[in-house]
């Protein structure tokens, strides 16, 4: 039989339980605007009944608060994390694509390619009226310099963007490492608390917030499995295994975590790449973390797409070993010198292995198409390596299906090489104002970054031998970064050829070459099946498609994220109205328990004071 004061114990349990409920509600209200906070709920059950030796058998003993737990839905968390990587991918790409797009703007606010090209050809047209006038010649040369300067500045701007993405890749990797460390520390703190029977709500919120951040950077998978007693497998210990994977590889394994590191490349992948671009490796194993792979997503993937994207136009072909130091590549993907984008020194990837080369030559057919390349290997290949290489697919860099900095740089180089080749070939047929041949020098040339000398494009190497290759003076050397007007012509405008014969009809004022040059603007196919004045349209078309696609997908995934987050917050978020109702509900319950104690006090008072003998 329960004691005389048993009712007080029951009422007291109610006071305690609803005090906890009120405190929990107060905590929810206090954190209504706290980022990452999940609504908490006190869970109550009826206390164990007390057996009594009466006909009714057992009596209730009140209420017990068994836990105070956060309210979260793993399904919506997983969906949110999966979607966030797409949000990070397209938001980041859109930001950088808009920066690239700015360099190709041509309107009243910014003079671009079309305006500069038109000015140049207008000056060329003026030159016809007075071909022997030095000032008129200088005006045309100045407009040609403006065209070269335009490409120099665009190249410099795109290189700055590439360097910027490279720096951001490094800081993003450092952020991933910091997040991994924090998660591992939180895992230990959570398990320490929960092994003792508590529930680490606030720490779990902090961990979930870190996963939110990580999932926007890289695709993230999370797994939490209870740790059971080895002697009693059905009994959980309160601790959990908590695993985080990025890109399918383990980053955090409960208390242990892996780190990534950025390693500067020894060789460029593309001819115009900035020096020191990073690859990402796992610190412990040294294995590559392929953040730019086709199966990846997130901010890190976007940075690699912008920095390394080549639209799938990297060099590839079939390898044939000529000897231990020479590997020939047949059936090449790049068959025109204007499209050659490999660095002079780089890495050939053959059969999954990397082999450094220190230059290459190429062979052309009668039509000028490149039929094969011969790469000079940096070290002699062993017999085993030769057998492994021969007949295999070889490539420089990887195929990245994105239009990034390398793609736009390559497109500018292709246009300039085609345009400069035609322009120079026309002028080399002529003579200057003194009647001297201009066949020995080019009008549009480039400057060697090492020697500072200007190219003549005579196809000769440093030893004076005529050879087609990376080490010879060919149009492969010409890029948007180094194109310029020949300094000799800039200093002495009389060196500009306007006619093939100053002694013929028209004399020094003859302009037959000028008329031929004028056809290069819109009368000759030079680039992607179009004329010179169509270059900007091609560039704008490329960048606009990518920008619009990124903008559309960014908005779509943001809308999806908003919808998922709304569903997620409807479960785990703090609702002010709901908390206000709980406040009243728990207050009333607390007051009733207090009233019960008051009633029981009166009963015991009468029992003790008025029924005593």
XYZ file of C-alpha atoms in Angstrom:
613
model
C 0.000 0.000 0.000
C 1.410 3.425 -0.911
C 2.312 5.839 1.819
C -0.068 8.478 3.115
C 1.931 11.187 1.324
C 2.075 9.304 -1.969
C -0.098 11.922 -3.703
C 2.499 14.603 -3.025
C 5.109 12.533 -4.827
C 2.842 12.220 -7.869
C 2.125 15.938 -7.938
C 5.822 16.676 -7.472
C 6.684 14.563 -10.535
C 4.256 16.700 -12.542
C 5.947 19.893 -11.332
C 9.362 18.537 -12.329
C 8.201 17.265 -15.735
C 6.488 20.492 -16.744
C 9.313 22.573 -15.409
C 11.540 20.727 -17.911
C 8.918 21.256 -20.632
C 8.769 24.993 -19.899
C 12.564 25.243 -19.878
C 12.716 23.446 -23.231
C 10.115 25.819 -24.670
C 12.076 28.785 -23.344
C 15.209 27.434 -25.033
C 13.339 27.065 -28.343
C 12.007 30.609 -28.136
C 15.449 31.980 -27.268
C 16.916 30.300 -30.364
C 14.127 31.129 -32.792
C 16.612 33.140 -34.937
C 19.697 30.977 -34.339
C 21.120 29.585 -37.584
C 21.218 25.801 -37.617
C 19.225 25.378 -34.394
C 16.768 22.473 -34.345
C 13.619 22.596 -32.253
C 13.889 20.534 -29.086
C 11.146 18.549 -27.425
C 10.901 17.070 -23.934
C 9.571 13.538 -24.041
C 7.503 12.251 -21.113
C 6.184 8.842 -20.153
C 4.065 7.622 -17.275
C 6.243 6.470 -14.375
C 6.314 2.798 -13.541
C 3.172 1.749 -11.667
C 3.401 0.672 -8.036
C 2.035 -2.733 -7.125
C -0.216 -2.676 -4.064
C -1.981 -5.419 -2.222
C -5.398 -4.190 -3.188
C -8.114 -5.374 -5.504
C -7.110 -2.830 -8.174
C -3.554 -4.211 -8.140
C -1.414 -1.182 -9.075
C -1.465 2.598 -8.856
C 0.114 5.240 -11.067
C 3.197 6.995 -9.739
C 3.193 10.152 -11.863
C 5.213 11.235 -14.897
C 8.886 10.974 -15.878
C 10.829 13.043 -18.465
C 12.887 10.488 -20.363
C 14.703 12.804 -22.811
C 15.019 16.210 -24.359
C 15.766 15.644 -28.059
C 16.122 17.758 -31.173
C 13.548 17.204 -33.889
C 15.177 16.491 -37.257
C 14.253 14.449 -40.322
C 17.162 12.546 -41.863
C 15.336 12.173 -45.171
C 15.045 15.919 -45.730
C 18.591 16.488 -44.473
C 19.925 14.013 -47.053
C 17.889 15.567 -49.860
C 19.097 19.031 -48.884
C 22.757 17.983 -48.819
C 22.424 16.259 -52.191
C 20.891 19.360 -53.755
C 23.384 21.788 -52.211
C 26.268 20.496 -54.323
C 24.346 21.481 -57.468
C 23.575 24.885 -55.976
C 27.279 25.417 -55.249
C 28.264 24.245 -58.743
C 26.031 26.574 -60.738
C 26.226 29.594 -58.447
C 30.023 29.554 -58.602
C 30.118 28.931 -62.355
C 27.660 31.758 -62.973
C 29.779 34.189 -60.968
C 32.943 33.437 -62.936
C 31.236 33.150 -66.343
C 29.817 36.637 -65.869
C 33.361 37.870 -65.217
C 34.566 36.188 -68.432
C 31.627 37.636 -70.345
C 32.646 41.155 -69.323
C 35.870 40.831 -71.315
C 33.940 40.293 -74.547
C 31.454 43.146 -74.127
C 31.352 45.586 -77.020
C 28.918 48.453 -76.494
C 28.792 52.151 -75.744
C 30.253 51.588 -72.269
C 33.198 49.469 -73.360
C 34.974 49.252 -76.710
C 35.454 45.639 -77.643
C 36.665 43.504 -80.507
C 34.164 44.532 -83.188
C 34.631 48.253 -82.577
C 38.427 47.948 -82.623
C 38.411 45.699 -85.720
C 36.117 48.127 -87.581
C 38.382 51.037 -86.641
C 41.397 49.147 -87.933
C 39.804 48.355 -91.289
C 38.449 51.903 -91.568
C 42.018 53.115 -91.144
C 43.067 50.603 -93.773
C 40.450 52.025 -96.120
C 41.797 55.538 -95.490
C 45.277 54.264 -96.329
C 44.120 53.574 -99.896
C 43.640 57.299 -100.505
C 47.233 58.178 -99.655
C 49.347 55.044 -99.305
C 52.620 56.932 -99.281
C 51.667 59.311 -96.460
C 53.572 58.438 -93.285
C 50.912 59.864 -90.962
C 48.178 57.819 -92.624
C 50.344 54.738 -92.332
C 50.991 55.514 -88.664
C 47.260 55.856 -88.042
C 46.638 52.390 -89.462
C 49.545 50.886 -87.547
C 48.182 52.446 -84.340
C 44.761 50.905 -84.927
C 46.429 47.531 -85.524
C 48.316 47.976 -82.245
C 44.972 48.609 -80.526
C 43.707 45.256 -81.818
C 46.803 43.495 -80.461
C 46.521 45.348 -77.154
C 42.866 44.316 -76.887
C 43.822 40.645 -77.080
C 46.737 41.202 -74.691
C 44.390 42.720 -72.102
C 41.724 40.012 -72.514
C 44.400 37.343 -72.158
C 45.749 39.035 -69.046
C 42.248 39.330 -67.586
C 41.424 35.680 -68.231
C 44.760 34.649 -66.733
C 43.927 36.676 -63.627
C 40.608 34.818 -63.380
C 42.455 31.508 -63.726
C 44.846 32.528 -60.955
C 41.896 33.648 -58.838
C 40.121 30.307 -59.195
C 43.401 28.555 -58.381
C 43.763 30.544 -55.157
C 40.143 29.851 -54.293
C 40.713 26.123 -54.834
C 43.472 26.245 -52.220
C 41.355 28.150 -49.689
C 38.417 25.791 -50.341
C 40.605 22.753 -49.664
C 41.767 24.352 -46.416
C 38.116 24.902 -45.500
C 37.309 21.239 -46.183
C 40.155 20.189 -43.888
C 38.941 22.544 -41.154
C 35.397 21.215 -41.431
C 36.641 17.613 -41.265
C 38.610 18.340 -38.095
C 35.655 20.076 -36.440
C 33.315 17.183 -37.279
C 35.752 14.633 -35.810
C 36.029 16.679 -32.593
C 32.247 17.029 -32.359
C 31.798 13.291 -32.901
C 33.912 12.609 -29.825
C 32.135 15.207 -27.705
C 28.725 13.887 -28.780
C 29.602 10.279 -27.999
C 31.022 11.195 -24.564
C 27.747 12.883 -23.640
C 25.434 10.274 -25.126
C 27.263 7.291 -23.650
C 26.353 8.772 -20.268
C 22.684 8.797 -21.203
C 22.326 12.405 -22.376
C 21.551 13.748 -25.808
C 23.934 16.334 -27.337
C 21.362 18.430 -29.156
C 23.394 21.618 -29.600
C 26.510 19.711 -30.687
C 24.476 17.756 -33.208
C 23.155 21.030 -34.601
C 26.698 22.333 -34.985
C 27.692 19.163 -36.819
C 24.691 19.318 -39.154
C 25.505 22.948 -39.944
C 29.042 21.912 -40.923
C 27.612 19.230 -43.218
C 25.371 21.894 -44.790
C 28.489 23.928 -45.572
C 30.504 20.948 -46.792
C 27.731 19.679 -49.081
C 27.823 22.931 -51.059
C 31.531 22.440 -51.732
C 31.580 18.754 -52.687
C 28.996 15.924 -52.930
C 28.615 14.694 -49.353
C 27.292 11.453 -47.913
C 26.672 10.910 -44.195
C 26.183 7.673 -42.299
C 25.444 7.245 -38.574
C 25.340 3.723 -37.125
C 24.850 2.845 -33.421
C 27.745 1.121 -31.657
C 26.463 -1.984 -29.865
C 27.865 -3.932 -26.936
C 29.934 -6.836 -28.313
C 28.647 -9.093 -25.537
C 25.064 -7.970 -26.017
C 24.597 -7.006 -29.693
C 20.992 -5.963 -29.130
C 21.970 -3.333 -26.598
C 23.267 0.011 -27.957
C 25.990 1.734 -25.988
C 24.735 5.228 -26.719
C 27.704 6.016 -29.003
C 27.614 6.028 -32.812
C 29.898 5.502 -35.766
C 29.644 8.707 -37.822
C 31.107 8.635 -41.335
C 31.344 11.467 -43.858
C 32.271 10.782 -47.484
C 33.088 13.354 -50.149
C 33.051 12.266 -53.766
C 32.582 8.693 -52.552
C 35.783 8.739 -50.450
C 35.948 8.770 -46.634
C 36.781 12.160 -45.160
C 35.719 11.563 -41.533
C 35.498 8.200 -39.781
C 34.064 8.971 -36.331
C 37.088 10.361 -34.436
C 39.549 10.150 -37.349
C 39.661 12.402 -40.377
C 41.654 12.653 -43.595
C 43.066 15.856 -45.065
C 43.571 17.126 -48.590
C 46.476 19.172 -49.853
C 47.170 21.301 -52.921
C 50.240 20.420 -54.955
C 51.460 22.806 -57.647
C 51.846 21.171 -61.051
C 55.379 20.620 -62.310
C 54.218 21.195 -65.881
C 51.468 23.180 -67.532
C 48.546 21.300 -69.054
C 47.758 24.003 -71.621
C 50.118 26.342 -73.452
C 48.510 29.463 -71.959
C 48.012 28.187 -68.401
C 49.267 30.265 -65.502
C 52.207 28.724 -63.673
C 51.702 26.821 -60.427
C 48.137 25.569 -60.878
C 47.137 23.130 -58.154
C 46.105 19.499 -58.208
C 44.447 18.083 -55.086
C 45.939 15.061 -53.336
C 45.046 13.070 -50.225
C 47.715 13.970 -47.671
C 48.155 10.459 -46.293
C 48.236 8.404 -49.502
C 49.208 10.978 -52.129
C 46.379 9.749 -54.351
C 44.622 12.303 -56.534
C 41.263 13.664 -55.434
C 39.561 14.293 -58.758
C 37.385 17.259 -57.790
C 36.881 18.197 -61.443
C 35.667 14.764 -62.552
C 32.451 14.371 -64.512
C 30.726 12.658 -61.577
C 31.559 15.482 -59.191
C 29.581 18.571 -58.318
C 29.749 21.510 -55.932
C 31.779 24.690 -55.671
C 35.095 22.856 -56.048
C 33.964 21.252 -59.312
C 32.902 24.669 -60.650
C 36.316 26.143 -59.841
C 38.060 23.342 -61.740
C 35.668 23.707 -64.694
C 36.432 27.415 -64.965
C 40.168 27.007 -64.398
C 40.746 23.920 -66.585
C 37.689 23.616 -68.857
C 38.710 22.830 -72.451
C 35.320 21.818 -73.898
C 36.688 18.301 -74.402
C 39.291 19.594 -76.893
C 42.483 18.363 -75.261
C 45.145 16.701 -77.383
C 44.914 12.923 -77.884
C 45.957 10.208 -80.340
C 47.555 6.768 -80.659
C 51.074 6.261 -79.331
C 53.814 4.574 -81.355
C 57.281 4.133 -79.859
C 60.011 5.197 -82.314
C 62.866 4.695 -79.859
C 63.499 5.045 -76.131
C 63.289 8.847 -76.234
C 60.743 9.477 -78.996
C 57.047 8.651 -79.053
C 55.016 9.357 -82.158
C 51.314 10.196 -81.863
C 49.207 9.308 -84.895
C 45.531 10.038 -85.591
C 45.861 13.253 -83.555
C 42.790 15.140 -82.378
C 44.444 18.458 -83.349
C 45.385 18.578 -87.035
C 46.005 22.289 -87.584
C 48.857 24.370 -86.221
C 46.428 27.148 -85.320
C 44.732 24.774 -82.861
C 47.837 23.387 -81.141
C 47.383 24.153 -77.445
C 49.827 21.808 -75.694
C 52.658 23.348 -73.681
C 56.190 23.122 -75.028
C 57.061 20.943 -72.025
C 54.424 18.815 -70.363
C 53.028 15.419 -69.516
C 51.877 12.698 -71.899
C 49.390 10.376 -70.231
C 49.536 6.910 -71.781
C 47.781 3.841 -70.429
C 47.113 5.635 -67.134
C 50.754 6.546 -66.581
C 52.426 9.923 -66.907
C 55.539 10.559 -69.000
C 57.244 13.956 -69.137
C 58.231 15.367 -72.528
C 60.468 18.333 -73.369
C 59.303 19.333 -76.830
C 57.586 18.015 -79.925
C 57.668 18.211 -83.686
C 54.876 17.594 -86.150
C 54.538 16.355 -89.707
C 52.145 17.890 -92.258
C 50.631 16.667 -95.509
C 50.452 18.606 -98.754
C 47.397 20.521 -97.546
C 49.101 21.637 -94.350
C 47.187 19.251 -92.090
C 49.164 17.730 -89.223
C 49.307 13.957 -89.618
C 51.429 13.063 -86.594
C 53.422 14.449 -83.692
C 56.724 13.218 -82.300
C 57.296 13.918 -78.606
C 60.803 14.021 -77.173
C 60.666 12.261 -73.826
C 62.452 13.793 -70.868
C 63.984 10.452 -69.942
C 64.576 7.255 -71.847
C 61.762 4.714 -71.612
C 62.615 1.232 -70.424
C 61.801 -1.763 -72.598
C 58.885 -2.568 -70.304
C 57.569 0.985 -70.571
C 57.890 0.953 -74.341
C 55.814 -2.219 -74.527
C 53.237 -0.682 -72.216
C 53.042 2.532 -74.271
C 53.064 1.233 -77.838
C 49.632 1.235 -79.492
C 47.879 2.861 -76.550
C 45.819 6.027 -76.430
C 47.852 9.043 -75.393
C 46.682 12.467 -74.239
C 47.928 15.750 -72.859
C 45.622 16.772 -70.035
C 42.126 15.405 -69.675
C 38.908 16.009 -71.561
C 36.821 18.448 -69.508
C 33.352 19.096 -70.850
C 33.215 22.741 -69.815
C 34.138 26.018 -71.478
C 36.681 27.446 -69.079
C 39.715 29.706 -69.341
C 41.789 27.265 -71.472
C 38.950 27.019 -73.988
C 38.545 30.773 -74.462
C 42.313 31.289 -74.584
C 42.595 28.562 -77.216
C 39.806 30.120 -79.275
C 41.519 33.502 -79.255
C 44.819 31.878 -80.230
C 43.183 30.012 -83.097
C 41.613 33.180 -84.455
C 44.798 35.233 -84.116
C 46.995 32.595 -85.729
C 44.624 32.297 -88.694
C 44.192 36.056 -89.020
C 47.897 36.869 -88.566
C 48.949 34.142 -91.017
C 46.735 35.523 -93.789
C 47.573 39.146 -92.960
C 51.317 38.531 -92.871
C 51.343 36.382 -96.023
C 49.702 39.194 -97.983
C 52.148 41.835 -96.756
C 55.193 39.593 -97.302
C 54.452 39.662 -101.025
C 55.082 43.408 -101.188
C 57.737 46.058 -100.884
C 58.146 49.032 -98.558
C 58.274 52.704 -99.567
C 61.948 52.307 -100.462
C 61.215 49.389 -102.759
C 62.739 46.804 -100.422
C 61.092 43.397 -100.051
C 59.096 42.788 -96.860
C 59.236 38.994 -97.131
C 61.700 38.718 -94.260
C 59.493 40.009 -91.473
C 55.897 39.799 -90.259
C 53.488 42.661 -89.577
C 51.650 40.866 -86.734
C 54.181 39.069 -84.582
C 54.729 38.063 -80.981
C 57.374 38.523 -78.319
C 59.325 35.634 -76.814
C 58.805 35.791 -73.046
C 62.364 34.554 -72.389
C 64.527 36.407 -74.927
C 62.239 39.349 -75.665
C 62.829 38.821 -79.393
C 60.029 39.073 -81.925
C 59.056 36.096 -84.065
C 59.463 36.038 -87.821
C 57.553 32.766 -88.302
C 60.180 31.383 -90.654
C 59.873 27.868 -89.205
C 63.513 27.695 -88.055
C 64.799 26.474 -84.720
C 67.551 27.973 -82.573
C 70.195 26.302 -84.786
C 68.756 27.724 -87.982
C 67.255 24.411 -89.112
C 63.826 24.441 -90.724
C 61.565 22.207 -88.664
C 57.944 22.229 -87.563
C 57.742 21.930 -83.817
C 57.426 23.542 -80.428
C 61.026 24.731 -80.527
C 60.881 26.384 -83.939
C 59.704 29.840 -84.984
C 56.175 28.953 -86.126
C 52.720 30.375 -85.503
C 52.463 27.961 -82.561
C 54.440 30.628 -80.701
C 51.786 33.285 -81.309
C 49.193 33.737 -78.553
C 46.754 36.371 -77.414
C 49.169 37.183 -74.588
C 52.146 38.095 -76.794
C 50.707 39.311 -80.114
C 51.949 42.708 -81.198
C 52.752 44.765 -84.285
C 56.337 44.435 -85.441
C 58.367 47.060 -83.556
C 60.373 47.868 -86.677
C 57.184 48.889 -88.513
C 55.939 50.834 -85.473
C 59.179 52.842 -85.405
C 59.382 53.252 -89.178
C 55.976 53.267 -90.954
C 57.735 53.242 -94.330
C 58.455 49.517 -93.706
C 54.744 48.780 -94.191
C 54.018 47.279 -97.591
C 51.013 48.545 -99.540
C 51.929 47.290 -103.011
C 53.918 44.566 -104.705
C 55.654 47.066 -107.018
C 56.194 50.795 -106.373
C 57.653 51.160 -109.858
C 54.471 50.051 -111.577
C 51.120 51.763 -112.022
C 50.393 54.004 -109.028
C 53.977 54.193 -107.832
C 54.448 54.697 -104.086
C 50.723 55.393 -103.720
C 49.761 51.985 -105.102
C 47.511 50.044 -102.711
C 46.845 46.670 -104.304
C 47.907 44.881 -101.103
C 45.660 47.159 -99.052
C 42.672 46.048 -101.100
C 43.656 42.432 -100.571
C 43.986 43.008 -96.825
C 40.503 44.544 -96.751
C 38.992 41.195 -97.793
C 40.172 39.623 -94.528
C 37.477 41.380 -92.534
C 34.442 39.768 -94.096
C 35.515 38.171 -97.370
C 37.583 35.200 -96.268
C 36.823 32.227 -94.051
C 39.264 32.377 -91.137
C 37.663 31.015 -87.991
C 35.065 28.310 -87.302
C 33.661 28.551 -90.815
C 33.212 32.314 -90.566
C 35.044 35.530 -91.296
C 37.129 37.734 -89.003
C 34.248 40.014 -88.082
C 32.315 36.971 -86.859
C 34.837 36.106 -84.144
C 33.075 38.062 -81.425
C 29.721 36.509 -82.323
C 31.218 33.050 -81.822
C 32.690 34.053 -78.467
C 29.491 35.701 -77.280
C 27.473 32.692 -78.426
C 29.715 30.341 -76.427
C 29.783 32.385 -73.262
C 26.092 33.316 -73.434
C 24.955 29.700 -73.721
C 27.040 28.705 -70.707
C 26.040 31.764 -68.688
C 22.341 31.354 -69.410
C 22.503 27.649 -68.630
C 24.241 28.322 -65.319
C 21.761 31.064 -64.481
C 18.765 28.830 -65.224
C 20.143 25.849 -63.323
C 21.270 28.050 -60.448
C 17.736 29.430 -60.038
C 16.185 25.978 -60.409
C 18.414 24.368 -57.774
C 17.988 27.357 -55.467
C 14.208 26.926 -55.763
C 14.550 23.216 -55.019
C 16.795 24.020 -52.047
C 14.247 26.526 -50.781
C 11.427 23.976 -51.096
C 13.418 21.251 -49.320
C 14.530 23.676 -46.622
C 10.925 24.739 -46.071
C 9.967 21.107 -45.550
C 12.982 20.567 -43.341
C 12.263 23.642 -41.233
C 8.600 22.707 -40.903
C 9.877 19.771 -38.847
C 13.040 21.042 -37.190
C 12.499 24.802 -37.200
C 11.107 26.780 -34.267
C 7.546 27.997 -34.879
C 6.764 31.001 -32.694
C 3.007 30.349 -32.632
C 3.497 26.700 -31.748
C 5.915 27.571 -28.969
C 3.447 30.156 -27.605
C 0.755 27.475 -27.472
C 3.158 25.075 -25.752
C 4.004 27.784 -23.259
C 0.367 28.138 -22.238
C -0.213 24.387 -22.291
C 2.755 23.576 -20.071
C 2.016 26.530 -17.786
C -1.488 25.214 -17.183
C -0.169 21.722 -16.525
C 2.393 23.124 -14.089
C -0.296 25.172 -12.347
C -2.531 22.117 -12.030
C 0.312 20.139 -10.433
C 0.853 23.048 -8.053
C -2.861 23.092 -7.273
C -2.709 19.365 -6.631
C 0.008 19.903 -4.052
C -2.079 22.655 -2.467
C -5.118 20.356 -2.313
C -3.075 17.502 -0.903
C -1.625 19.884 1.711
C -5.150 20.777 2.889
C -6.122 17.104 3.041
C -3.056 16.205 5.088
C -3.628 19.210 7.333
C -7.167 18.103 8.146
C -6.024 14.487 8.463
C -3.256 15.297 10.895
C -4.736 18.158 12.899
C -8.443 17.334 13.062
C -8.594 13.557 13.166
C -5.835 12.950 15.664
C -6.672 11.270 18.968
